[in-house]
mmCIF file of C-alpha atoms in Angstrom:
data_model
loop_
_atom_site.group_PDB
_atom_site.id
_atom_site.type_symbol
_atom_site.label_atom_id
_atom_site.label_comp_id
_atom_site.label_asym_id
_atom_site.label_seq_id
_atom_site.Cartn_x
_atom_site.Cartn_y
_atom_site.Cartn_z
ATOM 1 C CA UNK A 738 104.007 -165.692 -56.179
ATOM 2 C CA UNK A 739 101.477 -168.322 -55.259
ATOM 3 C CA UNK A 740 101.980 -170.768 -52.464
ATOM 4 C CA UNK A 741 101.405 -174.447 -52.799
ATOM 5 C CA UNK A 742 98.178 -175.635 -51.202
ATOM 6 C CA UNK A 743 96.689 -179.070 -51.719
ATOM 7 C CA UNK A 744 93.916 -178.790 -54.288
ATOM 8 C CA UNK A 745 90.477 -179.613 -52.917
ATOM 9 C CA UNK A 746 90.066 -182.207 -55.689
ATOM 10 C CA UNK A 747 92.881 -184.115 -53.988
ATOM 11 C CA UNK A 748 91.051 -184.200 -50.650
ATOM 12 C CA UNK A 749 88.503 -186.935 -50.072
ATOM 13 C CA UNK A 750 84.994 -185.455 -49.581
ATOM 14 C CA UNK A 751 84.594 -187.285 -46.269
ATOM 15 C CA UNK A 752 87.368 -185.231 -44.637
ATOM 16 C CA UNK A 753 86.802 -181.810 -46.221
ATOM 17 C CA UNK A 754 84.595 -180.563 -43.377
ATOM 18 C CA UNK A 755 87.156 -181.687 -40.808
ATOM 19 C CA UNK A 756 89.832 -179.704 -42.616
ATOM 20 C CA UNK A 757 87.615 -176.647 -43.099
ATOM 21 C CA UNK A 758 86.557 -176.583 -39.436
ATOM 22 C CA UNK A 759 89.950 -177.338 -37.889
ATOM 23 C CA UNK A 760 90.309 -174.649 -35.227
ATOM 24 C CA UNK A 761 88.225 -172.300 -37.365
ATOM 25 C CA UNK A 762 87.429 -170.289 -34.218
ATOM 26 C CA UNK A 763 90.990 -168.991 -33.831
ATOM 27 C CA UNK A 764 91.204 -168.046 -37.506
ATOM 28 C CA UNK A 765 87.861 -166.223 -37.275
ATOM 29 C CA UNK A 766 88.973 -164.389 -34.148
ATOM 30 C CA UNK A 767 92.056 -163.088 -35.973
ATOM 31 C CA UNK A 768 90.000 -162.185 -39.055
ATOM 32 C CA UNK A 769 87.599 -160.228 -36.831
ATOM 33 C CA UNK A 770 90.483 -158.366 -35.162
ATOM 34 C CA UNK A 771 91.939 -157.513 -38.586
ATOM 35 C CA UNK A 772 88.556 -156.147 -39.687
ATOM 36 C CA UNK A 773 88.360 -153.924 -36.568
ATOM 37 C CA UNK A 774 91.948 -152.648 -36.393
ATOM 38 C CA UNK A 775 94.576 -151.151 -38.675
ATOM 39 C CA UNK A 776 97.302 -152.972 -36.735
ATOM 40 C CA UNK A 777 97.071 -156.475 -35.285
ATOM 41 C CA UNK A 778 99.855 -158.448 -33.643
ATOM 42 C CA UNK A 779 99.285 -162.170 -33.107
ATOM 43 C CA UNK A 780 101.706 -163.740 -30.674
ATOM 44 C CA UNK A 781 102.359 -166.209 -27.937
ATOM 45 C CA UNK A 782 103.681 -166.066 -24.379
ATOM 46 C CA UNK A 783 107.388 -166.595 -23.663
ATOM 47 C CA UNK A 784 108.399 -165.716 -27.223
ATOM 48 C CA UNK A 785 110.519 -162.536 -27.260
ATOM 49 C CA UNK A 786 109.631 -161.557 -30.834
ATOM 50 C CA UNK A 787 105.971 -160.607 -30.183
ATOM 51 C CA UNK A 788 107.262 -158.473 -27.290
ATOM 52 C CA UNK A 789 109.769 -156.839 -29.644
ATOM 53 C CA UNK A 790 106.997 -156.040 -32.146
ATOM 54 C CA UNK A 791 104.797 -154.525 -29.466
ATOM 55 C CA UNK A 792 107.661 -152.392 -28.149
ATOM 56 C CA UNK A 793 108.377 -151.147 -31.676
ATOM 57 C CA UNK A 794 104.731 -150.121 -32.097
ATOM 58 C CA UNK A 795 104.603 -148.576 -28.632
ATOM 59 C CA UNK A 796 107.683 -146.454 -29.455
ATOM 60 C CA UNK A 797 105.893 -145.250 -32.589
ATOM 61 C CA UNK A 798 102.836 -144.496 -30.426
ATOM 62 C CA UNK A 799 100.676 -146.638 -32.686
ATOM 63 C CA UNK A 800 97.616 -148.400 -31.364
ATOM 64 C CA UNK A 801 97.194 -152.079 -32.126
ATOM 65 C CA UNK A 802 95.286 -155.122 -31.006
ATOM 66 C CA UNK A 803 97.360 -157.900 -29.518
ATOM 67 C CA UNK A 804 96.088 -161.464 -29.565
ATOM 68 C CA UNK A 805 98.064 -164.025 -27.582
ATOM 69 C CA UNK A 806 97.598 -167.744 -27.991
ATOM 70 C CA UNK A 807 99.311 -169.996 -25.492
ATOM 71 C CA UNK A 808 103.009 -170.575 -25.017
ATOM 72 C CA UNK A 809 105.577 -172.986 -26.363
ATOM 73 C CA UNK A 810 103.912 -175.898 -24.598
ATOM 74 C CA UNK A 811 100.258 -174.938 -24.886
ATOM 75 C CA UNK A 812 97.836 -174.162 -27.698
ATOM 76 C CA UNK A 813 100.342 -175.128 -30.396
ATOM 77 C CA UNK A 814 97.670 -177.045 -32.310
ATOM 78 C CA UNK A 815 95.432 -173.979 -32.393
ATOM 79 C CA UNK A 816 98.346 -171.745 -33.429
ATOM 80 C CA UNK A 817 99.156 -174.234 -36.180
ATOM 81 C CA UNK A 818 95.781 -173.413 -37.770
ATOM 82 C CA UNK A 819 96.950 -169.789 -38.065
ATOM 83 C CA UNK A 820 100.217 -170.881 -39.655
ATOM 84 C CA UNK A 821 98.317 -172.999 -42.165
ATOM 85 C CA UNK A 822 95.876 -170.152 -42.893
ATOM 86 C CA UNK A 823 98.548 -167.474 -43.426
ATOM 87 C CA UNK A 824 101.475 -169.554 -44.606
ATOM 88 C CA UNK A 825 103.650 -167.574 -42.153
ATOM 89 C CA UNK A 826 105.803 -169.990 -40.120
ATOM 90 C CA UNK A 827 106.536 -167.998 -36.953
ATOM 91 C CA UNK A 828 105.135 -165.600 -34.369
ATOM 92 C CA UNK A 829 104.368 -162.825 -34.281
ATOM 93 C CA UNK A 830 102.136 -162.431 -37.278
ATOM 94 C CA UNK A 831 101.625 -158.743 -37.899
ATOM 95 C CA UNK A 832 98.816 -157.367 -40.023
ATOM 96 C CA UNK A 833 98.666 -153.792 -41.299
ATOM 97 C CA UNK A 834 95.311 -152.782 -42.757
ATOM 98 C CA UNK A 835 94.505 -156.443 -43.363
ATOM 99 C CA UNK A 836 97.830 -157.313 -44.993
ATOM 100 C CA UNK A 837 100.264 -159.747 -43.377
ATOM 101 C CA UNK A 838 103.599 -157.919 -43.296
ATOM 102 C CA UNK A 839 105.559 -160.670 -41.536
ATOM 103 C CA UNK A 840 107.122 -160.656 -38.079
ATOM 104 C CA UNK A 841 108.959 -158.299 -35.745
ATOM 105 C CA UNK A 842 112.046 -157.902 -37.929
ATOM 106 C CA UNK A 843 109.864 -157.172 -40.959
ATOM 107 C CA UNK A 844 107.977 -154.573 -38.917
ATOM 108 C CA UNK A 845 111.246 -152.945 -37.876
ATOM 109 C CA UNK A 846 112.324 -152.658 -41.519
ATOM 110 C CA UNK A 847 109.001 -151.053 -42.464
ATOM 111 C CA UNK A 848 109.336 -148.537 -39.630
ATOM 112 C CA UNK A 849 112.931 -147.678 -40.543
ATOM 113 C CA UNK A 850 112.094 -147.223 -44.225
ATOM 114 C CA UNK A 851 109.014 -145.104 -43.505
ATOM 115 C CA UNK A 852 106.802 -147.586 -45.333
ATOM 116 C CA UNK A 853 104.744 -148.404 -42.241
ATOM 117 C CA UNK A 854 103.667 -144.782 -41.958
ATOM 118 C CA UNK A 855 102.741 -144.818 -45.649
ATOM 119 C CA UNK A 856 100.734 -148.018 -45.243
ATOM 120 C CA UNK A 857 98.871 -146.434 -42.354
ATOM 121 C CA UNK A 858 98.331 -143.190 -44.271
ATOM 122 C CA UNK A 859 100.402 -141.154 -41.801
ATOM 123 C CA UNK A 860 103.136 -138.630 -42.476
ATOM 124 C CA UNK A 861 106.566 -140.163 -41.983
#
């Protein structure tokens, strides 16, 4: 299933660089973390769901990198660049071996089904 993204032909050339460079640093930081780690959790302060995801991983004794960007009132513009990049609307964003698997509830389902262990190449 593809997701709808505005075709570059429908973007005026004068603004393409602005779009391409919009908070590119935060996207690159997450890409770098994904390249270095099998598990990455991207979250924000004050939101209970990133905490839930981290607790789930801690209970499984799985190492992960946690990146936190602001809170409800700060850094929302930067976090928006991550939402636009991934298409995922909420935090946390959890990546397993470079694949976005969703949020905390999605992670819990993968743990319960044994699929997370399979994705990580571990015995369930």
